[in-house]
Coordinates of C-alpha atoms and ligand atoms in Angstrom, one line a residue:
M223 CA -40.5 65.7 -26.3
S224 CA -43.3 63.9 -24.5
V225 CA -44.6 65.4 -21.3
T226 CA -44.9 63.1 -18.3
K227 CA -45.8 63.6 -14.7
Y228 CA -43.4 60.9 -13.7
R229 CA -39.8 62.2 -13.8
T230 CA -38.2 60.8 -10.6
I231 CA -39.1 58.4 -7.8
K232 CA -40.5 61.4 -5.9
D233 CA -43.3 61.5 -8.4
V234 CA -44.7 58.1 -7.4
P235 CA -48.3 58.8 -6.2
R236 CA -48.6 58.5 -2.4
E237 CA -52.1 57.3 -2.4
E238 CA -52.5 53.6 -1.7
F239 CA -55.2 51.4 -3.2
L240 CA -53.8 48.2 -1.8
V241 CA -53.7 48.4 2.0
P242 CA -51.2 46.4 4.2
G243 CA -52.1 42.9 5.3
T244 CA -52.3 40.5 2.3
P245 CA -51.9 36.7 2.4
L246 CA -49.2 36.8 -0.3
C247 CA -45.6 35.8 0.6
A248 CA -43.3 38.5 2.0
G249 CA -41.3 40.1 -0.8
C250 CA -43.6 38.9 -3.6
G251 CA -42.7 40.8 -6.7
A252 CA -46.2 40.4 -8.1
L253 CA -47.6 42.2 -5.1
L254 CA -45.1 45.1 -5.6
V255 CA -46.1 45.4 -9.3
M256 CA -49.8 45.3 -8.6
R257 CA -49.5 48.0 -6.0
L258 CA -47.5 50.2 -8.4
F259 CA -49.9 49.6 -11.3
H260 CA -52.8 50.6 -9.2
K261 CA -51.1 53.9 -8.2
A262 CA -50.6 54.6 -11.9
L263 CA -54.2 53.7 -12.9
G264 CA -55.9 55.4 -9.9
G265 CA -58.8 53.9 -8.0
D266 CA -61.5 53.4 -10.7
V267 CA -60.5 49.9 -11.5
V268 CA -62.1 46.5 -11.7
W269 CA -59.6 43.7 -11.5
V270 CA -60.5 40.5 -13.4
N271 CA -58.4 37.7 -12.0
A272 CA -57.7 34.2 -13.2
A273 CA -56.8 31.6 -10.5
G274 CA -53.2 32.1 -9.3
C275 CA -51.2 33.6 -6.4
I276 CA -52.9 37.0 -6.8
T277 CA -56.3 35.3 -6.1
L278 CA -55.3 35.4 -2.5
M279 CA -55.9 39.1 -2.7
A280 CA -59.6 38.5 -2.3
T281 CA -60.2 35.8 0.3
F282 CA -63.9 36.3 1.0
P283 CA -65.0 38.3 3.0
Y284 CA -61.6 40.1 3.3
T285 CA -59.7 42.1 0.7
P286 CA -56.8 44.6 1.0
L287 CA -58.1 46.2 -2.2
R288 CA -60.0 49.5 -2.3
S289 CA -61.1 48.7 -5.9
S290 CA -63.4 46.1 -7.4
W291 CA -62.7 42.5 -8.0
F292 CA -64.0 39.8 -10.3
Y293 CA -62.7 36.2 -10.1
T294 CA -62.8 33.9 -13.1
A295 CA -61.7 30.4 -14.0
M296 CA -58.1 30.1 -15.0
P297 CA -58.6 30.1 -18.8
S298 CA -61.2 32.9 -19.1
A299 CA -60.2 36.2 -17.5
P300 CA -60.3 38.0 -20.9
A301 CA -63.8 36.7 -21.5
G302 CA -64.8 38.0 -18.1
A303 CA -63.2 41.3 -18.9
Q304 CA -65.3 41.4 -22.1
G305 CA -68.5 40.9 -20.2
I306 CA -67.7 43.6 -17.7
R307 CA -66.6 46.1 -20.4
D308 CA -69.8 45.4 -22.4
A309 CA -72.0 45.9 -19.3
L310 CA -70.3 49.2 -18.4
D311 CA -70.6 50.4 -22.0
I312 CA -74.3 49.5 -22.2
L313 CA -75.1 51.1 -18.8
I314 CA -73.4 54.3 -19.9
K315 CA -75.2 54.3 -23.3
K316 CA -78.6 53.8 -21.6
G317 CA -77.8 56.7 -19.2
K318 CA -77.9 54.4 -16.2
L319 CA -74.2 55.0 -15.4
D320 CA -72.6 58.4 -15.3
P321 CA -69.4 58.3 -17.6
S322 CA -67.5 59.8 -14.7
E323 CA -68.1 56.4 -12.8
N324 CA -66.7 54.4 -15.7
L325 CA -64.1 51.8 -14.6
K326 CA -60.8 50.6 -16.2
V327 CA -61.0 46.9 -16.8
V328 CA -57.8 45.2 -15.8
V329 CA -57.0 41.5 -16.2
I330 CA -54.4 40.3 -13.8
T331 CA -52.9 36.8 -14.2
G332 CA -49.8 34.8 -13.7
D333 CA -47.7 33.5 -16.5
G334 CA -49.4 30.1 -16.5
A335 CA -52.8 31.6 -17.2
A336 CA -51.3 34.2 -19.6
S337 CA -49.0 31.9 -21.7
D338 CA -50.7 28.5 -21.4
I339 CA -54.2 28.0 -20.1
G340 CA -55.7 31.4 -20.9
L341 CA -53.8 32.2 -24.2
Q342 CA -56.8 31.2 -26.4
S343 CA -59.3 33.6 -24.7
T344 CA -56.6 36.3 -24.6
S345 CA -55.9 36.0 -28.3
G346 CA -59.7 36.3 -29.0
A347 CA -60.0 39.4 -26.8
I348 CA -57.0 41.1 -28.6
H349 CA -58.4 40.1 -32.0
R350 CA -61.8 41.7 -31.0
G351 CA -60.1 44.9 -29.9
L352 CA -61.4 44.7 -26.4
D353 CA -60.6 47.9 -24.5
F354 CA -58.7 46.5 -21.5
F355 CA -55.4 46.3 -19.6
Y356 CA -53.7 43.0 -19.2
L357 CA -51.2 42.7 -16.4
C358 CA -49.2 39.4 -16.4
V359 CA -47.2 39.0 -13.2
D360 CA -44.6 36.6 -14.5
N361 CA -42.9 34.6 -11.8
E362 CA -41.9 32.0 -14.4
A363 CA -43.9 29.1 -13.0
Y364 CA -47.3 28.0 -11.6
G365 CA -46.6 29.6 -8.2
N366 CA -49.9 29.1 -6.4
T367 CA -49.9 25.3 -6.8
G368 CA -46.2 24.6 -5.8
F369 CA -44.0 26.2 -8.5
Q370 CA -44.5 23.7 -11.4
A371 CA -43.0 24.6 -14.8
S372 CA -45.0 26.8 -17.1
S373 CA -44.2 27.6 -20.7
S374 CA -42.7 30.8 -19.3
S375 CA -40.1 29.0 -17.1
P376 CA -36.6 29.8 -18.3
I377 CA -34.2 27.2 -19.7
G378 CA -32.0 25.7 -17.0
S379 CA -34.4 26.5 -14.2
G380 CA -35.4 24.0 -11.5
T381 CA -39.1 23.9 -10.8
A382 CA -41.3 21.3 -9.0
T383 CA -41.7 19.5 -12.4
T384 CA -38.2 20.2 -13.8
K385 CA -36.0 19.1 -11.0
P386 CA -32.5 18.3 -12.2
T387 CA -32.0 14.6 -12.8
P388 CA -29.2 12.5 -14.2
L389 CA -31.1 12.4 -17.5
Y390 CA -31.8 16.2 -17.5
P391 CA -29.1 17.7 -15.3
M392 CA -29.9 21.2 -16.5
G393 CA -33.5 21.2 -15.2
N394 CA -35.9 22.8 -17.6
V395 CA -34.9 22.1 -21.2
L396 CA -37.7 24.1 -22.9
P397 CA -37.3 27.7 -23.9
K398 CA -39.4 30.5 -22.4
K399 CA -42.4 31.5 -24.5
D400 CA -42.1 35.1 -25.8
L401 CA -45.4 36.6 -24.7
F402 CA -44.4 40.1 -25.7
E403 CA -44.0 38.9 -29.4
I404 CA -47.2 36.7 -29.2
W405 CA -49.1 39.8 -28.2
R406 CA -47.3 42.1 -30.7
S407 CA -48.1 39.8 -33.6
H408 CA -51.8 40.6 -33.0
K409 CA -50.9 44.3 -33.5
P410 CA -52.7 45.8 -30.4
P411 CA -52.1 49.5 -29.6
Y412 CA -49.7 48.9 -26.7
V413 CA -47.5 46.2 -25.3
A414 CA -44.8 46.7 -22.7
T415 CA -42.4 45.0 -20.3
I416 CA -42.0 46.4 -16.8
S417 CA -40.0 45.6 -13.7
P418 CA -40.6 46.3 -10.0
S419 CA -37.0 47.6 -9.9
H420 CA -37.7 50.3 -12.5
V421 CA -40.6 52.2 -11.0
V422 CA -40.6 55.4 -13.0
D423 CA -40.3 53.4 -16.3
A424 CA -43.4 51.4 -15.3
L425 CA -45.4 54.4 -14.3
R426 CA -44.6 56.2 -17.5
K427 CA -45.7 53.2 -19.5
V428 CA -49.0 53.0 -17.8
E429 CA -49.5 56.7 -18.3
K430 CA -48.8 56.3 -22.0
A431 CA -51.1 53.3 -22.3
L432 CA -54.0 55.3 -20.9
N433 CA -54.1 57.2 -24.2
F434 CA -54.9 54.1 -26.2
K435 CA -58.3 52.4 -26.5
G436 CA -58.0 48.7 -27.1
P437 CA -55.9 45.8 -25.7
K438 CA -52.9 46.9 -23.7
L439 CA -50.4 44.3 -22.3
F440 CA -48.0 44.8 -19.4
L441 CA -45.6 42.0 -18.8
A442 CA -43.8 42.2 -15.5
L443 CA -41.0 40.0 -14.3
C444 CA -41.9 39.3 -10.7
P445 CA -39.3 37.7 -8.4
C446 CA -40.9 35.0 -6.2
P447 CA -38.9 34.4 -3.0
T448 CA -40.5 31.0 -2.4
G449 CA -40.1 29.6 -5.9
W450 CA -36.9 31.3 -6.9
G451 CA -35.2 30.6 -3.6
M452 CA -33.9 33.9 -2.4
E453 CA -34.6 36.3 0.6
P454 CA -37.8 38.4 0.5
S455 CA -35.7 41.5 0.9
E456 CA -33.9 40.7 -2.3
S457 CA -36.8 40.8 -4.7
V458 CA -36.1 44.3 -6.1
K459 CA -32.4 43.6 -6.3
L460 CA -33.0 40.4 -8.3
A461 CA -35.5 42.2 -10.6
R462 CA -32.8 44.9 -11.2
L463 CA -30.2 42.3 -11.9
A464 CA -32.4 40.7 -14.5
V465 CA -32.6 44.1 -16.3
E466 CA -28.9 44.8 -15.9
A467 CA -27.9 41.4 -17.2
G468 CA -30.1 41.9 -20.2
I469 CA -32.3 39.0 -19.4
W470 CA -35.4 41.2 -19.0
P471 CA -35.3 43.9 -21.6
L472 CA -37.4 47.0 -20.8
K473 CA -39.3 47.9 -23.9
E474 CA -42.7 48.8 -25.4
A475 CA -44.4 48.4 -28.7
V476 CA -46.9 51.0 -30.0
Y477 CA -49.0 49.4 -32.8
G478 CA -46.2 46.9 -33.2
E479 CA -43.2 49.3 -33.4
V480 CA -40.7 48.3 -30.7
T481 CA -38.6 50.8 -28.6
H482 CA -36.3 49.9 -25.8
T483 CA -36.9 52.2 -22.9
Y484 CA -33.7 51.3 -21.1
I485 CA -30.5 49.9 -22.5
P486 CA -27.9 48.8 -20.0
L487 CA -24.6 50.4 -21.0
K488 CA -22.5 47.5 -19.8
R489 CA -24.5 44.3 -19.2
R490 CA -23.8 42.2 -16.1
P491 CA -22.9 38.6 -16.8
V492 CA -26.0 36.3 -16.6
E493 CA -24.1 34.2 -14.1
D494 CA -24.5 37.0 -11.5
Y495 CA -28.3 36.7 -11.8
L496 CA -28.4 32.9 -11.9
K497 CA -26.2 32.2 -8.9
A498 CA -28.3 34.5 -6.7
Q499 CA -31.2 32.0 -6.8
R500 CA -31.7 28.5 -5.5
R501 CA -33.7 27.5 -8.7
F502 CA -30.4 27.7 -10.7
A503 CA -28.2 26.2 -7.9
H504 CA -27.7 22.9 -9.8
L505 CA -25.9 24.9 -12.6
F506 CA -23.1 25.7 -10.1
K507 CA -23.0 22.6 -7.8
P508 CA -21.7 20.0 -7.4
V509 CA -20.0 20.9 -10.8
K510 CA -20.4 24.1 -12.7
N511 CA -22.4 23.5 -15.9
E512 CA -20.4 25.8 -18.1
G513 CA -22.2 24.7 -21.2
I514 CA -25.7 25.8 -20.2
I515 CA -24.6 29.0 -18.5
A516 CA -22.7 29.9 -21.8
E517 CA -25.8 29.1 -23.8
I518 CA -28.0 31.3 -21.6
Q519 CA -25.4 34.1 -22.1
R520 CA -25.3 33.5 -25.8
Q521 CA -29.0 33.8 -26.2
V522 CA -29.0 37.1 -24.2
D523 CA -26.1 38.5 -26.3
E524 CA -27.8 37.5 -29.5
Y525 CA -31.0 39.3 -28.5
W526 CA -29.1 42.5 -27.8
S527 CA -26.9 42.3 -30.9
K528 CA -30.1 43.0 -32.9
V529 CA -31.2 46.0 -30.8
E530 CA -30.5 49.4 -32.3
R531 CA -29.0 52.0 -30.0
Ligands
TPP816 C1 -58.0 25.0 -15.7 C2 -57.3 25.0 -14.4 N1 -56.2 24.2 -14.3 C3 -55.5 24.2 -13.1 C4 -56.0 25.0 -12.0 C5 -55.3 24.9 -10.7 N2 -54.5 26.1 -10.5 C6 -54.9 27.1 -9.7 S1 -53.8 28.4 -9.5 C7 -52.7 27.5 -10.5 C8 -51.4 28.1 -10.8 C9 -51.5 29.4 -11.6 O1 -50.2 29.7 -12.1 P1 -49.9 31.1 -12.8 O2 -51.0 31.5 -13.7 O3 -48.6 31.1 -13.3 O4 -50.1 32.1 -11.6 P2 -49.2 32.2 -10.2 O5 -49.9 31.2 -9.3 O6 -47.8 31.8 -10.5 O7 -49.4 33.6 -9.8 C10 -53.2 26.3 -11.0 C11 -52.5 25.4 -11.8 C12 -57.1 25.8 -12.2 N3 -57.5 26.6 -11.3 N4 -57.7 25.8 -13.4
SF4_817 S1 -45.5 31.9 -4.3 FE1 -44.3 33.5 -5.2 S2 -45.7 34.6 -6.6 FE2 -46.9 33.4 -5.2 S3 -47.4 34.8 -3.5 FE3 -45.5 33.7 -2.9 S4 -43.8 35.0 -3.6 FE4 -45.7 35.7 -4.7

């Protein structure tokens, strides 16, 4: 049996590396995940960020972070991470930096940078075996610029660029890219999905990933009150509903081998999750779009039918 220091919610480290007072929206799921991730990694971190909502974390000269920050263009956070990792390694090798002062290099991006604009440099970094963490805070759209569709937006969702029209009454017609599988196909040491609703699961995964040298992905579904159209107080509830409905499977892959870390005993209907958000409101009013709701349910059922218990 593996030994973990995270058994219950009481084991969440109390130390804060992200102090109150950020310019992000109230209830932002990405902020919750970043705070949690930092607790699991400790303070010796350099964040490498591609333009997105999280960029608001460092609005010069202010920052709520107690760790270091490096800002890059939207496509090139992994390239920035490579430069920092190389510089740290060279300084340590030359004896100019004590190994005890080494930093963990952590890329943080939204799904647009992770799945679209930055995918090329990410693939290169994984291929080179760069020793870094990659945290994708997936709000399923380009949040910072007004919630336009990304390739991570789910089918049937309304975004600024997939508003329901008479021609496309279901909103977004394209499927969500499977970033977990894209990463896994590169065979890195560690790939995981996490949720702000399953805190102990997330902490354990970061704890496990710390044992691996090389690229490590964390893909977090992050409710976005502004874009999803729900109350800031409901973010954790929505994140939990996504897990319980089977829409957001909690899993990990160590050198490509997948394990589900939580399997809902009885899945909630996807409808419960969809109707709790304004971005799916057109699927229920003025007439219920039974066809697309059934299709979303079918896709979820098909996924779980292949999962071994
Ligand atoms: C190459 C490039 N294209 C467009 C932009 C404008 N831009 C800044 S933030 C942003 C949205 C980023 O979306 P995502 O990566 O999903 O992160 P989120 O804002 O949702 O956290 C865009 C399009 C940019 N900075 N660089
Ligand atoms: S728009 Fe959404 S993702 Fe961006 S800061 Fe606000 S809640 Fe967070």
